[in-house]
């Protein structure tokens, strides 16, 4: 174990190092759910309105963490209206994962020092520590009280930080109890919309720090332990494409393609359609492809398969993608052209564009096929 990855004294599970408020809640809340849920179901039976309350609160608090705490406040990957920011601050507090100020400071440190002892939830200390163990402990004295300056200067963020416990109790427990009361079941409201929802949301978002650094593929490189995993994306509101996220943290998407499960991305796009979010930041297609090709290339070199034909293939992919962008730009220009030859020129560009697309798709397919074949060969040899 290197000096840098040695656990510091502050991250040891000793009596003195425990954060008793966090430790008590994280231990007692699941116990309370395990006892109260069957008792409630036995006594009052199944009520779909309580399930609806649970689902609403599960999405509202979970997305406030992923779209709010994470992609807005931590990474500034888009701008949101004041109204949406306030909703994130209220329902994010109700998720009981700390204030924006503390959460985002920790998260930025996670990105900056990922997989080292300065990463607050480093996976190098194992699943339990990264998932929940680190929350049981007091802040590392090295970073105690250190907070992100830009967030500390935001009056709304400061207000949430100063009133965190009051907001968390009010929105996280009293409001669902009140809704439960209005539908004739205050205890049901507290259990389904409060405790059960908190426990489920906790562990779903905690998976981002634990399993998303352990299980899945690494299409954008293995310099960090972050991984892409569809199953985890499903459980983490789309944050399971964590390898992409660690490579391009400023992108508002985690699931890059339209078909990749990323409800947080869809939520932000919906907000944008209603002018409640703007400046959605995206990394360019060429940069993303370049990162992917470099990651593949590194693996192929490591395995000893990288030769001139693969080098040529990579060049063809990059050049044909460049041509596609150039022809698309030219096509756009011609659309506003009013000269008589416009239609002929458009026909020509369309033909060139299709040719470049075909060349790009063919070369990329071939590249992927070869990468897959070589990786299978390496896996078989390792058996
Ligand atoms: Zn991570
Ligand atoms: Zn992040």
mmCIF file of C-alpha atoms and ligand atoms in Angstrom:
data_model
loop_
_atom_site.group_PDB
_atom_site.id
_atom_site.type_symbol
_atom_site.label_atom_id
_atom_site.label_comp_id
_atom_site.label_asym_id
_atom_site.label_seq_id
_atom_site.Cartn_x
_atom_site.Cartn_y
_atom_site.Cartn_z
ATOM 1 C CA UNK A 1 0.000 0.000 0.000
ATOM 2 C CA UNK A 2 1.480 3.359 -1.015
ATOM 3 C CA UNK A 3 1.773 6.263 1.408
ATOM 4 C CA UNK A 4 -1.022 8.047 -0.466
ATOM 5 C CA UNK A 5 -3.505 5.212 -0.145
ATOM 6 C CA UNK A 6 -2.834 4.541 3.544
ATOM 7 C CA UNK A 7 -6.012 5.203 5.626
ATOM 8 C CA UNK A 8 -5.585 8.276 7.773
ATOM 9 C CA UNK A 9 -6.335 8.146 11.504
ATOM 10 C CA UNK A 10 -9.499 10.208 10.927
ATOM 11 C CA UNK A 11 -10.990 7.525 8.671
ATOM 12 C CA UNK A 12 -10.623 4.673 11.197
ATOM 13 C CA UNK A 13 -13.827 3.316 12.771
ATOM 14 C CA UNK A 14 -13.042 4.195 16.372
ATOM 15 C CA UNK A 15 -15.435 5.364 19.098
ATOM 16 C CA UNK A 16 -13.919 8.865 18.991
ATOM 17 C CA UNK A 17 -14.162 9.201 15.209
ATOM 18 C CA UNK A 18 -17.882 8.369 14.950
ATOM 19 C CA UNK A 19 -20.410 11.022 13.939
ATOM 20 C CA UNK A 20 -23.120 9.914 16.361
ATOM 21 C CA UNK A 21 -26.026 11.726 14.708
ATOM 22 C CA UNK A 22 -25.300 10.182 11.291
ATOM 23 C CA UNK A 23 -24.413 6.776 12.720
ATOM 24 C CA UNK A 24 -27.628 6.597 14.792
ATOM 25 C CA UNK A 25 -29.897 7.654 11.946
ATOM 26 C CA UNK A 26 -28.293 5.418 9.317
ATOM 27 C CA UNK A 27 -28.592 2.429 11.660
ATOM 28 C CA UNK A 28 -31.994 3.091 13.244
ATOM 29 C CA UNK A 29 -33.972 4.256 10.172
ATOM 30 C CA UNK A 30 -33.731 0.892 8.305
ATOM 31 C CA UNK A 31 -34.607 -0.954 11.552
ATOM 32 C CA UNK A 32 -37.631 1.256 12.021
ATOM 33 C CA UNK A 33 -38.752 0.511 8.435
ATOM 34 C CA UNK A 34 -38.283 -3.246 8.839
ATOM 35 C CA UNK A 35 -40.511 -3.185 11.944
ATOM 36 C CA UNK A 36 -43.128 -0.540 11.071
ATOM 37 C CA UNK A 37 -43.792 -1.453 7.410
ATOM 38 C CA UNK A 38 -45.104 -5.025 7.956
ATOM 39 C CA UNK A 39 -47.054 -3.903 11.045
ATOM 40 C CA UNK A 40 -48.721 -1.101 9.034
ATOM 41 C CA UNK A 41 -49.496 -3.398 6.092
ATOM 42 C CA UNK A 42 -50.924 -6.052 8.445
ATOM 43 C CA UNK A 43 -53.093 -3.546 10.295
ATOM 44 C CA UNK A 44 -54.314 -1.294 7.478
ATOM 45 C CA UNK A 45 -53.693 -3.310 4.309
ATOM 46 C CA UNK A 46 -52.337 -2.151 0.946
ATOM 47 C CA UNK A 47 -53.137 1.426 -0.123
ATOM 48 C CA UNK A 48 -52.079 2.540 -3.633
ATOM 49 C CA UNK A 49 -52.225 6.208 -2.519
ATOM 50 C CA UNK A 50 -49.388 5.544 -0.062
ATOM 51 C CA UNK A 51 -47.411 3.841 -2.856
ATOM 52 C CA UNK A 52 -48.014 6.942 -5.024
ATOM 53 C CA UNK A 53 -46.800 9.145 -2.142
ATOM 54 C CA UNK A 54 -43.685 6.978 -1.799
ATOM 55 C CA UNK A 55 -42.974 7.153 -5.550
ATOM 56 C CA UNK A 56 -43.485 10.905 -5.712
ATOM 57 C CA UNK A 57 -41.152 11.514 -2.763
ATOM 58 C CA UNK A 58 -38.636 8.947 -4.059
ATOM 59 C CA UNK A 59 -38.364 10.770 -7.406
ATOM 60 C CA UNK A 60 -38.558 14.321 -5.984
ATOM 61 C CA UNK A 61 -35.811 13.780 -3.400
ATOM 62 C CA UNK A 62 -33.658 11.515 -5.620
ATOM 63 C CA UNK A 63 -33.734 13.859 -8.606
ATOM 64 C CA UNK A 64 -33.078 16.844 -6.312
ATOM 65 C CA UNK A 65 -29.844 15.077 -5.409
ATOM 66 C CA UNK A 66 -28.842 13.997 -8.940
ATOM 67 C CA UNK A 67 -30.095 16.960 -11.014
ATOM 68 C CA UNK A 68 -29.725 19.520 -8.209
ATOM 69 C CA UNK A 69 -26.925 18.712 -5.760
ATOM 70 C CA UNK A 70 -24.879 16.833 -8.348
ATOM 71 C CA UNK A 71 -25.262 18.159 -11.894
ATOM 72 C CA UNK A 72 -26.302 21.737 -11.033
ATOM 73 C CA UNK A 73 -24.575 22.761 -7.797
ATOM 74 C CA UNK A 74 -21.486 20.494 -7.890
ATOM 75 C CA UNK A 75 -20.665 20.542 -11.603
ATOM 76 C CA UNK A 76 -22.515 23.606 -12.948
ATOM 77 C CA UNK A 77 -23.435 21.575 -16.014
ATOM 78 C CA UNK A 78 -26.485 23.808 -16.629
ATOM 79 C CA UNK A 79 -28.218 26.857 -15.162
ATOM 80 C CA UNK A 80 -31.605 26.622 -13.469
ATOM 81 C CA UNK A 81 -34.256 29.191 -12.556
ATOM 82 C CA UNK A 82 -34.525 30.352 -8.951
ATOM 83 C CA UNK A 83 -37.789 28.426 -8.521
ATOM 84 C CA UNK A 84 -36.159 25.119 -9.527
ATOM 85 C CA UNK A 85 -33.133 25.854 -7.338
ATOM 86 C CA UNK A 86 -35.424 26.358 -4.335
ATOM 87 C CA UNK A 87 -37.222 23.063 -5.068
ATOM 88 C CA UNK A 88 -33.845 21.281 -5.191
ATOM 89 C CA UNK A 89 -32.801 22.870 -1.887
ATOM 90 C CA UNK A 90 -36.063 21.853 -0.161
ATOM 91 C CA UNK A 91 -36.403 18.300 -1.501
ATOM 92 C CA UNK A 92 -32.627 17.742 -1.520
ATOM 93 C CA UNK A 93 -32.564 18.468 2.231
ATOM 94 C CA UNK A 94 -35.444 15.994 2.612
ATOM 95 C CA UNK A 95 -33.170 13.276 1.127
ATOM 96 C CA UNK A 96 -31.113 13.597 4.341
ATOM 97 C CA UNK A 97 -27.715 13.527 2.662
ATOM 98 C CA UNK A 98 -26.522 16.839 4.136
ATOM 99 C CA UNK A 99 -26.694 20.404 2.889
ATOM 100 C CA UNK A 100 -25.730 21.396 -0.669
ATOM 101 C CA UNK A 101 -22.682 23.199 0.736
ATOM 102 C CA UNK A 102 -21.267 20.118 2.471
ATOM 103 C CA UNK A 103 -22.396 17.555 -0.142
ATOM 104 C CA UNK A 104 -20.952 19.434 -3.122
ATOM 105 C CA UNK A 105 -17.672 20.258 -1.354
ATOM 106 C CA UNK A 106 -17.208 16.531 -0.654
ATOM 107 C CA UNK A 107 -18.215 15.624 -4.191
ATOM 108 C CA UNK A 108 -15.810 18.026 -5.864
ATOM 109 C CA UNK A 109 -13.059 16.563 -3.661
ATOM 110 C CA UNK A 110 -14.130 13.090 -4.819
ATOM 111 C CA UNK A 111 -13.552 14.105 -8.460
ATOM 112 C CA UNK A 112 -10.308 15.930 -7.758
ATOM 113 C CA UNK A 113 -8.701 13.184 -5.666
ATOM 114 C CA UNK A 114 -10.619 10.133 -6.883
ATOM 115 C CA UNK A 115 -9.247 6.792 -5.596
ATOM 116 C CA UNK A 116 -6.760 8.395 -3.186
ATOM 117 C CA UNK A 117 -6.976 8.952 0.597
ATOM 118 C CA UNK A 118 -8.115 12.553 -0.037
ATOM 119 C CA UNK A 119 -11.193 11.213 -1.863
ATOM 120 C CA UNK A 120 -13.821 11.366 0.941
ATOM 121 C CA UNK A 121 -15.468 8.128 -0.208
ATOM 122 C CA UNK A 122 -12.606 6.332 -1.871
ATOM 123 C CA UNK A 123 -13.454 2.845 -3.148
ATOM 124 C CA UNK A 124 -9.892 1.831 -2.299
ATOM 125 C CA UNK A 125 -11.167 1.326 1.264
ATOM 126 C CA UNK A 126 -13.772 -1.157 0.101
ATOM 127 C CA UNK A 127 -17.503 -1.320 -0.668
ATOM 128 C CA UNK A 128 -18.798 -0.585 2.840
ATOM 129 C CA UNK A 129 -16.627 2.506 3.365
ATOM 130 C CA UNK A 130 -17.467 4.046 -0.051
ATOM 131 C CA UNK A 131 -21.167 3.169 0.231
ATOM 132 C CA UNK A 132 -22.060 4.310 3.741
ATOM 133 C CA UNK A 133 -19.102 3.864 6.132
ATOM 134 C CA UNK A 134 -17.617 7.292 5.472
ATOM 135 C CA UNK A 135 -20.905 8.949 6.556
ATOM 136 C CA UNK A 136 -20.566 7.259 9.975
ATOM 137 C CA UNK A 137 -17.364 9.214 10.598
ATOM 138 C CA UNK A 138 -16.608 12.770 11.627
ATOM 139 C CA UNK A 139 -15.093 15.033 8.993
ATOM 140 C CA UNK A 140 -11.411 14.508 8.285
ATOM 141 C CA UNK A 141 -9.653 17.265 10.354
ATOM 142 C CA UNK A 142 -7.602 18.082 7.265
ATOM 143 C CA UNK A 143 -10.789 19.263 5.508
ATOM 144 C CA UNK A 144 -13.100 20.052 8.466
ATOM 145 C CA UNK A 145 -15.021 23.257 7.875
ATOM 146 C CA UNK A 146 -13.552 23.748 4.376
ATOM 147 C CA UNK A 147 -16.377 24.609 2.000
ATOM 148 C CA UNK A 148 -16.572 25.513 -1.719
ATOM 149 C CA UNK A 149 -16.275 29.320 -1.867
ATOM 150 C CA UNK A 150 -18.620 29.867 -4.838
ATOM 151 C CA UNK A 151 -21.391 27.966 -3.051
ATOM 152 C CA UNK A 152 -20.717 29.564 0.329
ATOM 153 C CA UNK A 153 -21.306 32.946 -1.374
ATOM 154 C CA UNK A 154 -24.693 31.903 -2.760
ATOM 155 C CA UNK A 155 -27.389 33.270 -0.374
ATOM 156 C CA UNK A 156 -29.877 30.479 -1.183
ATOM 157 C CA UNK A 157 -27.266 27.775 -0.535
ATOM 158 C CA UNK A 158 -26.280 29.497 2.734
ATOM 159 C CA UNK A 159 -29.912 29.677 3.805
ATOM 160 C CA UNK A 160 -30.349 25.935 3.212
ATOM 161 C CA UNK A 161 -27.115 25.188 5.066
ATOM 162 C CA UNK A 162 -28.113 27.294 8.091
ATOM 163 C CA UNK A 163 -31.609 25.771 8.301
ATOM 164 C CA UNK A 164 -30.774 22.292 7.069
ATOM 165 C CA UNK A 165 -32.252 20.225 9.922
ATOM 166 C CA UNK A 166 -35.478 22.265 10.104
ATOM 167 C CA UNK A 167 -36.043 21.926 6.320
ATOM 168 C CA UNK A 168 -35.146 18.221 6.348
ATOM 169 C CA UNK A 169 -37.657 17.444 9.133
ATOM 170 C CA UNK A 170 -40.372 19.715 7.752
ATOM 171 C CA UNK A 171 -40.220 18.611 4.094
ATOM 172 C CA UNK A 172 -38.885 15.106 4.659
ATOM 173 C CA UNK A 173 -41.180 13.922 7.469
ATOM 174 C CA UNK A 174 -43.853 16.423 8.544
ATOM 175 C CA UNK A 175 -45.144 17.142 5.025
ATOM 176 C CA UNK A 176 -45.636 13.455 4.047
ATOM 177 C CA UNK A 177 -47.284 12.880 7.460
ATOM 178 C CA UNK A 178 -49.659 15.755 6.719
ATOM 179 C CA UNK A 179 -50.420 14.380 3.241
ATOM 180 C CA UNK A 180 -51.006 10.986 4.883
ATOM 181 C CA UNK A 181 -53.370 12.654 7.398
ATOM 182 C CA UNK A 182 -55.348 14.239 4.527
ATOM 183 C CA UNK A 183 -55.835 10.813 2.904
ATOM 184 C CA UNK A 184 -56.703 9.238 6.256
ATOM 185 C CA UNK A 185 -53.345 7.667 7.193
ATOM 186 C CA UNK A 186 -50.815 9.922 8.962
ATOM 187 C CA UNK A 187 -48.699 6.917 10.065
ATOM 188 C CA UNK A 188 -48.749 5.587 6.517
ATOM 189 C CA UNK A 189 -47.607 8.996 5.242
ATOM 190 C CA UNK A 190 -44.721 9.048 7.725
ATOM 191 C CA UNK A 191 -43.640 5.474 6.944
ATOM 192 C CA UNK A 192 -44.048 5.460 3.132
ATOM 193 C CA UNK A 193 -43.255 9.098 2.293
ATOM 194 C CA UNK A 194 -40.769 9.523 5.171
ATOM 195 C CA UNK A 195 -38.697 6.649 6.528
ATOM 196 C CA UNK A 196 -39.077 3.986 3.802
ATOM 197 C CA UNK A 197 -38.413 6.576 1.093
ATOM 198 C CA UNK A 198 -35.340 7.981 2.918
ATOM 199 C CA UNK A 199 -33.793 4.534 3.330
ATOM 200 C CA UNK A 200 -34.417 3.519 -0.318
ATOM 201 C CA UNK A 201 -33.189 6.883 -1.677
ATOM 202 C CA UNK A 202 -30.115 6.750 0.550
ATOM 203 C CA UNK A 203 -28.949 3.382 -0.698
ATOM 204 C CA UNK A 204 -29.816 4.095 -4.344
ATOM 205 C CA UNK A 205 -27.729 7.278 -4.344
ATOM 206 C CA UNK A 206 -24.997 5.646 -2.207
ATOM 207 C CA UNK A 207 -24.573 3.052 -4.987
ATOM 208 C CA UNK A 208 -23.057 5.844 -7.103
ATOM 209 C CA UNK A 209 -20.107 6.046 -4.707
ATOM 210 C CA UNK A 210 -19.768 2.307 -4.182
ATOM 211 C CA UNK A 211 -20.942 -0.021 -6.978
ATOM 212 C CA UNK A 212 -20.425 2.576 -9.741
ATOM 213 C CA UNK A 213 -16.712 2.376 -8.850
ATOM 214 C CA UNK A 214 -16.677 -1.434 -8.832
ATOM 215 C CA UNK A 215 -18.992 -2.988 -11.364
ATOM 216 C CA UNK A 216 -19.254 -2.299 -15.110
ATOM 217 C CA UNK A 217 -17.291 -1.293 -18.160
ATOM 218 C CA UNK A 218 -14.726 1.461 -18.678
ATOM 219 C CA UNK A 219 -15.225 2.686 -22.264
ATOM 220 C CA UNK A 220 -13.590 6.053 -21.563
ATOM 221 C CA UNK A 221 -10.489 4.726 -19.852
ATOM 222 C CA UNK A 222 -9.322 3.021 -16.680
ATOM 223 C CA UNK A 223 -7.362 5.877 -15.121
ATOM 224 C CA UNK A 224 -10.074 5.970 -12.413
ATOM 225 C CA UNK A 225 -12.159 3.142 -10.947
ATOM 226 C CA UNK A 226 -15.404 4.722 -12.262
ATOM 227 C CA UNK A 227 -17.570 2.412 -14.357
ATOM 228 C CA UNK A 228 -20.579 2.466 -16.697
ATOM 229 C CA UNK A 229 -23.385 0.099 -15.785
ATOM 230 C CA UNK A 230 -26.960 -0.001 -17.101
ATOM 231 C CA UNK A 231 -28.387 -1.813 -14.057
ATOM 232 C CA UNK A 232 -26.897 0.817 -11.752
ATOM 233 C CA UNK A 233 -28.128 3.615 -14.027
ATOM 234 C CA UNK A 234 -31.617 2.217 -13.457
ATOM 235 C CA UNK A 235 -31.174 2.367 -9.672
ATOM 236 C CA UNK A 236 -29.386 5.730 -9.545
ATOM 237 C CA UNK A 237 -31.645 7.970 -11.659
ATOM 238 C CA UNK A 238 -29.204 7.687 -14.593
ATOM 239 C CA UNK A 239 -25.963 8.256 -12.708
ATOM 240 C CA UNK A 240 -24.758 4.720 -13.477
ATOM 241 C CA UNK A 241 -22.838 5.911 -16.537
ATOM 242 C CA UNK A 242 -20.152 6.912 -14.096
ATOM 243 C CA UNK A 243 -17.103 6.218 -16.273
ATOM 244 C CA UNK A 244 -18.384 8.787 -18.778
ATOM 245 C CA UNK A 245 -19.188 11.168 -15.920
ATOM 246 C CA UNK A 246 -15.711 11.031 -14.377
ATOM 247 C CA UNK A 247 -14.196 11.616 -17.830
ATOM 248 C CA UNK A 248 -16.549 14.521 -18.712
ATOM 249 C CA UNK A 249 -17.922 15.865 -15.439
ATOM 250 C CA UNK A 250 -19.118 19.152 -17.004
ATOM 251 C CA UNK A 251 -21.613 17.430 -19.336
ATOM 252 C CA UNK A 252 -25.234 17.625 -18.127
ATOM 253 C CA UNK A 253 -25.762 14.066 -19.416
ATOM 254 C CA UNK A 254 -24.431 10.894 -17.852
ATOM 255 C CA UNK A 255 -26.183 8.580 -20.297
ATOM 256 C CA UNK A 256 -24.891 9.952 -23.568
ATOM 257 C CA UNK A 257 -27.240 8.295 -26.062
ATOM 258 C CA UNK A 258 -30.972 8.953 -26.239
ATOM 259 C CA UNK A 259 -31.711 5.330 -25.346
ATOM 260 C CA UNK A 260 -29.450 5.219 -22.283
ATOM 261 C CA UNK A 261 -31.482 5.273 -19.064
ATOM 262 C CA UNK A 262 -30.878 8.723 -17.602
ATOM 263 C CA UNK A 263 -34.092 10.212 -16.128
ATOM 264 C CA UNK A 264 -32.022 13.042 -14.620
ATOM 265 C CA UNK A 265 -30.977 14.075 -18.159
ATOM 266 C CA UNK A 266 -34.605 13.836 -19.374
ATOM 267 C CA UNK A 267 -35.745 15.949 -16.410
ATOM 268 C CA UNK A 268 -33.160 18.671 -17.218
ATOM 269 C CA UNK A 269 -34.176 18.606 -20.924
ATOM 270 C CA UNK A 270 -37.838 18.957 -19.905
ATOM 271 C CA UNK A 271 -36.983 21.936 -17.689
ATOM 272 C CA UNK A 272 -35.121 23.462 -20.623
ATOM 273 C CA UNK A 273 -38.161 23.013 -22.902
ATOM 274 C CA UNK A 274 -40.169 25.079 -20.379
ATOM 275 C CA UNK A 275 -37.359 27.699 -20.070
ATOM 276 C CA UNK A 276 -36.708 26.670 -16.450
ATOM 277 C CA UNK A 277 -33.165 25.547 -17.307
ATOM 278 C CA UNK A 278 -30.668 26.880 -19.824
ATOM 279 C CA UNK A 279 -27.064 26.611 -21.014
ATOM 280 C CA UNK A 280 -27.148 22.814 -20.931
ATOM 281 C CA UNK A 281 -23.466 21.953 -21.356
ATOM 282 C CA UNK A 282 -22.445 19.174 -23.728
ATOM 283 C CA UNK A 283 -19.016 17.883 -24.637
ATOM 284 C CA UNK A 284 -18.560 17.767 -28.429
ATOM 285 C CA UNK A 285 -19.120 14.453 -30.245
ATOM 286 C CA UNK A 286 -15.572 14.562 -31.624
ATOM 287 C CA UNK A 287 -14.035 14.955 -28.161
ATOM 288 C CA UNK A 288 -16.121 12.059 -26.815
ATOM 289 C CA UNK A 289 -15.177 9.807 -29.729
ATOM 290 C CA UNK A 290 -11.519 10.779 -29.350
ATOM 291 C CA UNK A 291 -11.573 9.798 -25.645
ATOM 292 C CA UNK A 292 -13.136 6.451 -26.515
ATOM 293 C CA UNK A 293 -10.656 5.695 -29.277
ATOM 294 C CA UNK A 294 -7.699 6.626 -27.041
ATOM 295 C CA UNK A 295 -9.044 4.326 -24.286
ATOM 296 C CA UNK A 296 -9.361 1.449 -26.807
ATOM 297 C CA UNK A 297 -5.943 2.227 -28.251
ATOM 298 C CA UNK A 298 -4.325 2.096 -24.778
ATOM 299 C CA UNK A 299 -5.842 -1.342 -24.158
ATOM 300 C CA UNK A 300 -4.794 -2.630 -27.600
ATOM 301 C CA UNK A 301 -1.210 -1.453 -26.998
ATOM 302 C CA UNK A 302 -1.194 -3.126 -23.559
ATOM 303 C CA UNK A 303 -2.390 -6.394 -25.103
ATOM 304 C CA UNK A 304 0.206 -6.138 -27.901
ATOM 305 C CA UNK A 305 -2.322 -6.041 -30.768
ATOM 306 C CA UNK A 306 -1.890 -2.465 -31.956
ATOM 307 C CA UNK A 307 -0.464 -2.434 -35.472
ATOM 308 C CA UNK A 308 -0.411 -0.243 -38.601
ATOM 309 C CA UNK A 309 -3.787 -1.454 -39.874
ATOM 310 C CA UNK A 310 -5.465 -0.446 -36.601
ATOM 311 C CA UNK A 311 -3.630 2.881 -36.675
ATOM 312 C CA UNK A 312 -4.993 3.445 -40.214
ATOM 313 C CA UNK A 313 -8.498 2.459 -39.157
ATOM 314 C CA UNK A 314 -8.415 4.960 -36.288
ATOM 315 C CA UNK A 315 -7.283 7.671 -38.712
ATOM 316 C CA UNK A 316 -10.149 6.824 -41.095
ATOM 317 C CA UNK A 317 -12.696 7.091 -38.252
ATOM 318 C CA UNK A 318 -11.386 10.478 -37.128
ATOM 319 C CA UNK A 319 -11.087 11.910 -40.635
ATOM 320 C CA UNK A 320 -14.492 10.731 -41.809
ATOM 321 C CA UNK A 321 -16.066 12.216 -38.654
ATOM 322 C CA UNK A 322 -14.340 15.521 -39.433
ATOM 323 C CA UNK A 323 -15.735 15.374 -42.995
ATOM 324 C CA UNK A 324 -19.266 14.762 -41.639
ATOM 325 C CA UNK A 325 -19.039 17.931 -39.501
ATOM 326 C CA UNK A 326 -17.686 19.956 -42.448
ATOM 327 C CA UNK A 327 -20.400 18.773 -44.853
ATOM 328 C CA UNK A 328 -23.101 19.403 -42.256
ATOM 329 C CA UNK A 329 -21.872 22.987 -41.780
ATOM 330 C CA UNK A 330 -21.742 23.504 -45.572
ATOM 331 C CA UNK A 331 -25.275 22.079 -45.912
ATOM 332 C CA UNK A 332 -26.544 24.551 -43.323
ATOM 333 C CA UNK A 333 -24.904 27.445 -45.187
ATOM 334 C CA UNK A 334 -26.441 26.369 -48.489
ATOM 335 C CA UNK A 335 -29.928 26.235 -46.975
ATOM 336 C CA UNK A 336 -29.823 30.020 -46.694
ATOM 337 C CA UNK A 337 -28.268 30.441 -50.146
ATOM 338 C CA UNK A 338 -30.659 32.105 -52.610
ATOM 339 C CA UNK A 339 -28.655 31.674 -55.821
ATOM 340 C CA UNK A 340 -29.956 29.625 -58.692
ATOM 341 C CA UNK A 341 -27.377 26.814 -58.304
ATOM 342 C CA UNK A 342 -28.407 26.148 -54.700
ATOM 343 C CA UNK A 343 -30.327 22.912 -55.367
ATOM 344 C CA UNK A 344 -27.500 21.375 -57.395
ATOM 345 C CA UNK A 345 -24.977 22.232 -54.674
ATOM 346 C CA UNK A 346 -27.276 20.799 -51.984
ATOM 347 C CA UNK A 347 -27.570 17.541 -53.938
ATOM 348 C CA UNK A 348 -23.784 17.332 -54.153
ATOM 349 C CA UNK A 349 -23.276 17.988 -50.434
ATOM 350 C CA UNK A 350 -25.944 15.429 -49.521
ATOM 351 C CA UNK A 351 -24.163 12.825 -51.601
ATOM 352 C CA UNK A 352 -20.778 13.658 -49.985
ATOM 353 C CA UNK A 353 -22.336 13.639 -46.522
ATOM 354 C CA UNK A 354 -23.863 10.183 -47.054
ATOM 355 C CA UNK A 355 -20.532 8.894 -48.374
ATOM 356 C CA UNK A 356 -18.663 10.231 -45.310
ATOM 357 C CA UNK A 357 -21.293 8.752 -42.981
ATOM 358 C CA UNK A 358 -21.024 5.335 -44.611
ATOM 359 C CA UNK A 359 -17.227 5.454 -44.390
ATOM 360 C CA UNK A 360 -17.400 6.501 -40.715
ATOM 361 C CA UNK A 361 -19.931 3.828 -39.721
ATOM 362 C CA UNK A 362 -18.067 1.077 -41.524
ATOM 363 C CA UNK A 363 -14.694 1.973 -39.997
ATOM 364 C CA UNK A 364 -16.178 2.371 -36.499
ATOM 365 C CA UNK A 365 -17.990 -0.974 -36.736
ATOM 366 C CA UNK A 366 -14.782 -2.650 -37.848
ATOM 367 C CA UNK A 367 -12.829 -1.006 -35.000
ATOM 368 C CA UNK A 368 -15.370 -2.140 -32.415
ATOM 369 C CA UNK A 369 -15.489 -5.656 -33.826
ATOM 370 C CA UNK A 370 -11.707 -5.948 -33.605
ATOM 371 C CA UNK A 371 -11.608 -4.487 -30.066
ATOM 372 C CA UNK A 372 -14.254 -7.001 -28.975
ATOM 373 C CA UNK A 373 -12.448 -9.910 -30.617
ATOM 374 C CA UNK A 374 -9.095 -8.987 -29.045
ATOM 375 C CA UNK A 375 -10.619 -8.461 -25.602
ATOM 376 C CA UNK A 376 -12.290 -11.906 -25.826
ATOM 377 C CA UNK A 377 -8.945 -13.403 -26.840
ATOM 378 C CA UNK A 378 -7.265 -11.764 -23.813
ATOM 379 C CA UNK A 379 -10.045 -13.005 -21.508
ATOM 380 C CA UNK A 380 -9.677 -16.595 -22.819
ATOM 381 C CA UNK A 381 -5.886 -16.459 -22.399
ATOM 382 C CA UNK A 382 -6.349 -15.258 -18.801
ATOM 383 C CA UNK A 383 -8.437 -18.357 -17.906
HETATM 384 ZN ZN1 LIG B 1 -17.401 8.739 -8.591
HETATM 385 ZN ZN1 LIG B 2 -19.850 14.137 -10.171
#
